[in-house]
Short mmCIF file of C-alpha atoms and ligand atoms in Angstrom, two decimals:
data_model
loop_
_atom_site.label_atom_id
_atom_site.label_comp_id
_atom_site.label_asym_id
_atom_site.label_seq_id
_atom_site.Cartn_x
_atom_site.Cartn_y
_atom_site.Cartn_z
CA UNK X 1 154.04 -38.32 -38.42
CA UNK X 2 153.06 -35.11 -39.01
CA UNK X 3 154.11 -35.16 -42.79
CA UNK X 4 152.23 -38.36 -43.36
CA UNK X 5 149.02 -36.86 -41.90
CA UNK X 6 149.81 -34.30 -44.24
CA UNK X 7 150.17 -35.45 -47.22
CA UNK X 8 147.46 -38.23 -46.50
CA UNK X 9 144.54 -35.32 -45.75
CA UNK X 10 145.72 -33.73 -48.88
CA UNK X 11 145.15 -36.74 -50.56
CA UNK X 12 141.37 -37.11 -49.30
CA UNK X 13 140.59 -33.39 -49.66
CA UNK X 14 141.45 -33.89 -53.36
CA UNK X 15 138.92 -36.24 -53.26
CA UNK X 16 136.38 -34.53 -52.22
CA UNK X 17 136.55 -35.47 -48.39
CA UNK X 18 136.42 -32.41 -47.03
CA UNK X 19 135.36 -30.97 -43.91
CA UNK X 20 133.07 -33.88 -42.46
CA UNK X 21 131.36 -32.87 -39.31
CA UNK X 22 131.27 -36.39 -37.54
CA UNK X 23 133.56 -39.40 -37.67
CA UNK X 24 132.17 -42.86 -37.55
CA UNK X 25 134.31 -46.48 -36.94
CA UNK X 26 132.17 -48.96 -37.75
CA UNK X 27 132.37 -52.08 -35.53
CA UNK X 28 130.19 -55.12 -34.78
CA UNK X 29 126.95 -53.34 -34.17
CA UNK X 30 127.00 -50.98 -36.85
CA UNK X 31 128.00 -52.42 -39.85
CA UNK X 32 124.60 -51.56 -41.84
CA UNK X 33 125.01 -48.34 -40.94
CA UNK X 34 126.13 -47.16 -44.39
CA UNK X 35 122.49 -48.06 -45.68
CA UNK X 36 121.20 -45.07 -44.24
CA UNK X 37 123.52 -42.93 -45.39
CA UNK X 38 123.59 -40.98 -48.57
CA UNK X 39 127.12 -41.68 -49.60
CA UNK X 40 129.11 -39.44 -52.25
CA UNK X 41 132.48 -40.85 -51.96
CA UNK X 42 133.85 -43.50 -51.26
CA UNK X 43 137.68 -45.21 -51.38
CA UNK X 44 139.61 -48.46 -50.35
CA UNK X 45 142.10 -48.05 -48.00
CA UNK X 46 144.95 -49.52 -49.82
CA UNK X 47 144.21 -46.84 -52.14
CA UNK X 48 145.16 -44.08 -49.69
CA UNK X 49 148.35 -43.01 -49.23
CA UNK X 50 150.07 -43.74 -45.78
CA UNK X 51 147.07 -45.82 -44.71
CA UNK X 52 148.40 -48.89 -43.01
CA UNK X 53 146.72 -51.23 -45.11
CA UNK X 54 148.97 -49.67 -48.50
CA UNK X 55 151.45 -52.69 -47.57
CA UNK X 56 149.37 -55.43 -46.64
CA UNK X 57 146.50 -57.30 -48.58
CA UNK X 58 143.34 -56.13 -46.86
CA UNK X 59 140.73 -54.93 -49.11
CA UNK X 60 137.57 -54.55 -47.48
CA UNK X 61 138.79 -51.63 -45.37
CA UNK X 62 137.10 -48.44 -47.15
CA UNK X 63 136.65 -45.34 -45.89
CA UNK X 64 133.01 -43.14 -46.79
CA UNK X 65 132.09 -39.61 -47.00
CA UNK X 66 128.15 -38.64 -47.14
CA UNK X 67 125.14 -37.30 -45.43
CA UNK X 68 123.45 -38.63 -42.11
CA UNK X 69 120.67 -37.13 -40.71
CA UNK X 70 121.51 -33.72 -42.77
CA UNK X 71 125.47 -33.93 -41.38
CA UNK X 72 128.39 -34.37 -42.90
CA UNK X 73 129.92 -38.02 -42.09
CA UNK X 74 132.74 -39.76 -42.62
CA UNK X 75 133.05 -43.71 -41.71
CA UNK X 76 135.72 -46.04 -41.65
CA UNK X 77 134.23 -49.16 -42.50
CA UNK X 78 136.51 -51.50 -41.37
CA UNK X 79 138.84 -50.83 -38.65
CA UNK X 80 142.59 -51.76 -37.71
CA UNK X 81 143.29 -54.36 -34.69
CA UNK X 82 146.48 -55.01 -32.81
CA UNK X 83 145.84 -58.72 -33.06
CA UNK X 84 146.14 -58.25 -36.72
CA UNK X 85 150.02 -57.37 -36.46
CA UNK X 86 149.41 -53.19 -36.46
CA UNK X 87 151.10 -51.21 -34.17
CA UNK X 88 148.67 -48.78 -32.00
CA UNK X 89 150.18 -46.09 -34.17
CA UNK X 90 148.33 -47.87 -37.37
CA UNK X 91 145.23 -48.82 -35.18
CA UNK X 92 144.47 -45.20 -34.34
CA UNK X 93 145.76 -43.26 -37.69
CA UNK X 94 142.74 -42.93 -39.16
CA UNK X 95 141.08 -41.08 -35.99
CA UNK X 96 144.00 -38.69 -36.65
CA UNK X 97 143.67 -38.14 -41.02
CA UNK X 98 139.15 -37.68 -39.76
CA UNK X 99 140.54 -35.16 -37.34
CA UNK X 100 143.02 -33.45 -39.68
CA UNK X 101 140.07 -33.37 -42.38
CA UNK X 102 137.70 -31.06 -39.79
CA UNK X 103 135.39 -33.65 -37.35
CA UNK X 104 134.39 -32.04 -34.38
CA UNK X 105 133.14 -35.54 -32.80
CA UNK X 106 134.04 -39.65 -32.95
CA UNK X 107 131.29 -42.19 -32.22
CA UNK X 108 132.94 -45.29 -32.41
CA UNK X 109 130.88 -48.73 -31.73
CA UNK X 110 132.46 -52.50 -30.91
CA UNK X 111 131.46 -55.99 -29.93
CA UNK X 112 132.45 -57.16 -26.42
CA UNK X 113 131.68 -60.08 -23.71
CA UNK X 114 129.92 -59.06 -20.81
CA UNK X 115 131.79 -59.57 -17.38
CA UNK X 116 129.15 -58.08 -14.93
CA UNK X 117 126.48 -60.83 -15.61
CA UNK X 118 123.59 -58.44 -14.82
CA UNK X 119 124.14 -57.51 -18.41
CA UNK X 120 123.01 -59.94 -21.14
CA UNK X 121 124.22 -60.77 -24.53
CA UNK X 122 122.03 -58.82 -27.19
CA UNK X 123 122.15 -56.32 -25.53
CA UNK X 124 123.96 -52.91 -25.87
CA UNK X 125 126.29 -51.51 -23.25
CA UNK X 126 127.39 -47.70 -23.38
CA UNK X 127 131.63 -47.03 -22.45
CA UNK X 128 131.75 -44.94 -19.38
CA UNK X 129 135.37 -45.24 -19.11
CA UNK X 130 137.89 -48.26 -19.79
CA UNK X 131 140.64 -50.15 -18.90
CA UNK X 132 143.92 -49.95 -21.17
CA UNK X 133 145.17 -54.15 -20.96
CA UNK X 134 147.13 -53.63 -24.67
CA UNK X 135 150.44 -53.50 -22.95
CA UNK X 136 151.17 -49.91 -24.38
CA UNK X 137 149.93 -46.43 -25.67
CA UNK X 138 149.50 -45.18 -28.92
CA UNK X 139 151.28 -41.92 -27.55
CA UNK X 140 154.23 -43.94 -26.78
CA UNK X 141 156.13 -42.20 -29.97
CA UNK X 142 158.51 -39.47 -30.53
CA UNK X 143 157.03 -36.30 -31.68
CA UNK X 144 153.70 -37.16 -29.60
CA UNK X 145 153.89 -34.15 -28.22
CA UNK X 146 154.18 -32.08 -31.91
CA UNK X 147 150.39 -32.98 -32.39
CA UNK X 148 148.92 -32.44 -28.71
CA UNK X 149 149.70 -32.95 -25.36
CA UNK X 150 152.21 -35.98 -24.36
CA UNK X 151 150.60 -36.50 -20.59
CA UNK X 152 147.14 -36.34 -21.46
CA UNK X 153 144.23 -35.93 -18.97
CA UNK X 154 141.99 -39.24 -19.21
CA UNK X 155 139.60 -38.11 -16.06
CA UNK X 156 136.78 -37.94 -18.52
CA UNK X 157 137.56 -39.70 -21.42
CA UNK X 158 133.78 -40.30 -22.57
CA UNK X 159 132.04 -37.62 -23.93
CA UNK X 160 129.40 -36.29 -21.25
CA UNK X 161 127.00 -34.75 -23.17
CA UNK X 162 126.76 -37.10 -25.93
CA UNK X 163 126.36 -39.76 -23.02
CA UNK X 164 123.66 -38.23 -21.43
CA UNK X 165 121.73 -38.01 -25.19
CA UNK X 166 122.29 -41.83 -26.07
CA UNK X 167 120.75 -42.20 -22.65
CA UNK X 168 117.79 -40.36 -22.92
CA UNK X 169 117.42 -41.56 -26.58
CA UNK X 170 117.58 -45.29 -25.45
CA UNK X 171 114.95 -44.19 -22.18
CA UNK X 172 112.48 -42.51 -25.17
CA UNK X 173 112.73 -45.57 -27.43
CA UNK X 174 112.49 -48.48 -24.67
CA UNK X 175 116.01 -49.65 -25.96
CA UNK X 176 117.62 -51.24 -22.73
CA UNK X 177 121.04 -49.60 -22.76
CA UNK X 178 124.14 -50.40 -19.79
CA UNK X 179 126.90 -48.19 -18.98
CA UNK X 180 130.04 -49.05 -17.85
CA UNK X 181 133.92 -49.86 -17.94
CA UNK X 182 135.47 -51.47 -20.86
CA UNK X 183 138.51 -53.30 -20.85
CA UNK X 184 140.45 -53.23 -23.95
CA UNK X 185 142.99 -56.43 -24.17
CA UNK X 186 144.94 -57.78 -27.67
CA UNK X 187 143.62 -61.24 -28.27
CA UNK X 188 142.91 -62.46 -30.55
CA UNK X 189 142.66 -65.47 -28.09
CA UNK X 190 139.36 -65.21 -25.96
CA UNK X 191 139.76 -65.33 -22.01
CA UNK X 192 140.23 -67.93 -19.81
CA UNK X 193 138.42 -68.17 -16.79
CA UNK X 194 141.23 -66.40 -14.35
CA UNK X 195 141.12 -63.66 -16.85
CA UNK X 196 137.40 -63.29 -16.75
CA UNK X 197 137.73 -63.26 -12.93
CA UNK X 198 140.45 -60.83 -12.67
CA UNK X 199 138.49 -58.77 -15.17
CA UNK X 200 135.86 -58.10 -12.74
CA UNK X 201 137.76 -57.63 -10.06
CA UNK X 202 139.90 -54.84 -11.53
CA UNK X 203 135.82 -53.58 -12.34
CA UNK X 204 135.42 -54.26 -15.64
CA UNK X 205 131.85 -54.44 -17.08
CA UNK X 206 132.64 -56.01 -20.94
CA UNK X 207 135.59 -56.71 -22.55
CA UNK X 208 137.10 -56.44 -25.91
CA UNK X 209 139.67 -55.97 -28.77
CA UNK X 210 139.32 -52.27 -29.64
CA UNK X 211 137.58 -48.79 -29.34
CA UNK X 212 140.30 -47.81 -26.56
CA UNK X 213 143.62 -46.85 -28.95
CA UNK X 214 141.10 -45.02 -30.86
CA UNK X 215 139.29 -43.34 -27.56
CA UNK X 216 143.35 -42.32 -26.45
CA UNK X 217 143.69 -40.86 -29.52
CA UNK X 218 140.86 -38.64 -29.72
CA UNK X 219 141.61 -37.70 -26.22
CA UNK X 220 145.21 -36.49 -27.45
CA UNK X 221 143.17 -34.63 -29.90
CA UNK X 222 140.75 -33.31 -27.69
CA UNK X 223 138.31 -34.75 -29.72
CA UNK X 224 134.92 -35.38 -27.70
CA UNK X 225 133.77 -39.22 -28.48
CA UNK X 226 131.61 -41.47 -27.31
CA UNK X 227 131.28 -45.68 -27.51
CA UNK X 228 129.10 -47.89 -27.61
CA UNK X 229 129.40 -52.03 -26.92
CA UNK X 230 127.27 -54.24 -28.28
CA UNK X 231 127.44 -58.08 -25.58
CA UNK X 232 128.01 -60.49 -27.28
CA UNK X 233 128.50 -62.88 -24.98
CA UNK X 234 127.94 -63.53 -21.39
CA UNK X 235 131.67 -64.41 -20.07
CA UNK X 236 130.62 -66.40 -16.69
CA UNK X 237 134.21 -67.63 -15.12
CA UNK X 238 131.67 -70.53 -13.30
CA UNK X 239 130.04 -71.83 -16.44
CA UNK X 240 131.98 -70.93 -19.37
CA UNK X 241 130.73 -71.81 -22.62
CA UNK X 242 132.98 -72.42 -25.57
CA UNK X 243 133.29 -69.69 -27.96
CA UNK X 244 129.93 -70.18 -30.65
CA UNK X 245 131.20 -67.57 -33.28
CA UNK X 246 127.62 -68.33 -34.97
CA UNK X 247 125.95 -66.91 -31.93
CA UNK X 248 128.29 -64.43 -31.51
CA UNK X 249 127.45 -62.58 -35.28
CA UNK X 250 123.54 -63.67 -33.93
CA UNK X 251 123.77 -61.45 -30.96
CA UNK X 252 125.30 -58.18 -32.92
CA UNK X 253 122.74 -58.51 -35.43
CA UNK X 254 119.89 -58.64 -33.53
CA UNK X 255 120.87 -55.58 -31.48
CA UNK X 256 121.83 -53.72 -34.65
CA UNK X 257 118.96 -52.19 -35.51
CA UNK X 258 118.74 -50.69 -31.98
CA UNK X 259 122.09 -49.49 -32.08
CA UNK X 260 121.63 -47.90 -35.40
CA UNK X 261 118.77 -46.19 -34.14
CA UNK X 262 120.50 -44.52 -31.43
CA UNK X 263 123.25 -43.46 -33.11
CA UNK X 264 121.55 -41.80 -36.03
CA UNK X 265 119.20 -40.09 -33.27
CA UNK X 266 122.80 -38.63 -31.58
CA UNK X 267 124.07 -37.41 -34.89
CA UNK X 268 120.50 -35.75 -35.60
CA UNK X 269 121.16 -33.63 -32.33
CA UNK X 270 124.24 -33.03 -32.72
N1 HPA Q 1 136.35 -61.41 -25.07
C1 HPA Q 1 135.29 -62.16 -24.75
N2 HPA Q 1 134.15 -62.11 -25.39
C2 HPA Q 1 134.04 -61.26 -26.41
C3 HPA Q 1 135.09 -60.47 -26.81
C4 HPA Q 1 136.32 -60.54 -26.10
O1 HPA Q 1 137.31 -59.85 -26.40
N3 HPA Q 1 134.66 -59.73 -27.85
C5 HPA Q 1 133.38 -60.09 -28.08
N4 HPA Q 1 133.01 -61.01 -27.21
#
């Protein structure tokens, strides 16, 4: 792996993506994002050598260099899922070519159904650790252990201090922000109702199809990160609604702008 990454941030750097301060994946939440940003490059991913996408049709997947709030960003707009066929080696390359091209932080932002019912859909919920329910690792490889640790420590796998910012941002703005444990599972299939109830049991808070590859991976890189889940959903095992994909895209929009707004306040303090 290590010649891919290699050859792939030589690649970028000729193209003038080099030495971004802050890496971005943009999920549900974020996706307007790019708007505020001044952006001087940008590239498709099947235009980038050794990015998963080289061998499958996916073209929206693009990847941006600019300026945010005077730093240097990069964004992947458009992110990899295991329900899409990728292994959680493809899912999580891209947090390794941003960290090969200089970032010295990962904010990374999702949708997700809220378990603990206290929290309601619109609103944004802030990962304070996870569950791992994808069935493997995205160390599971050999030569892990030629790019960082193989048994890496996941005690604190949140960012602290960033944390503690997006909190006192959201507490200075009035935006209602939740923290708490995000379980990451394949899908693409939503839960059934013994799945929603042994989700909270095991003490899960939301749940989701991402963000924790990505978070393992930046770990392994000792990359400081932070999440953020926008709920989507209100996943009540007693009264379960069918899916309503309409109000689903409803809910992240409307707390968009909030989550914008705290994430361009963290990357101005940073
Ligand atoms: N499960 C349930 N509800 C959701 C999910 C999920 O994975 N993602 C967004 N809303």
């Amino acid at each position: 792996m290590i010649n891919l990454i290699e050859q792939t941030t030589d690649f970028l750097k000729g193209k003038g993506f080099d030495n971004p301060e802050i890496g971005i994946i943009l999920g549900t939440g974020l996706e307007r994002l790019p708007e505020h940003v001044e952006i001087q490059k940008e590239i498709s991913y099947n235009l980038i050598p050794n990015f998963p996408t080289a061998t499958v049709a996916f073209h929206k997947g693009k990847l941006l260099y600019g300026t945010l709030a005077g730093k240097r960003v990069i964004i992947m707009q458009g992110r990899f899922h295991v329900y899409e066929g990728y292994t959680l080696q493809d899912v999580t390359y891209g947090v390794r070519i941003m960290h090969a091209l200089g970032i010295k932080k990962l904010l990374v932002s999702n949708a997700a159904g809220a378990i603990n019912l206290n929290f309601k859909k619109g609103e944004l919920m802030l990962i304070d650790d996870h569950i791992n329910l994808q069935g493997g690792s995205p160390l599971a490889f050999n030569g892990v252990d030629q790019l960082g640790d193989r048994f890496v420590d996941m005690a604190a796998p949140y960012d602290t201090e960033m944390n503690n910012t997006l909190e006192s941002l959201a507490k200075a703005s009035g935006v209602q922000l939740h923290k708490g444990v995000y379980a990451s599972v394949v899908g693409p299939q939503l839960e059934t109702r013994a799945e929603y109830r042994y989700l909270k049991i095991i003490g899960a808070d939301a749940v989701g199809m991402s963000t924790v590859p990505e978070v393992i991976v930046a770990n392994h890189l000792r990359l400081p990160v932070v999440a953020v889940s926008v709920l989507t959903d209100e996943c009540d095992p007693d009264n379960l609604q069918p899916v309503d994909i309409p109000e689903i895209i409803a809910m992240a929009e409307k707390a968009e702008p909030d989550m914008i707004a705290l994430f361009k306040g963290l990357i101005e303090s940073l």
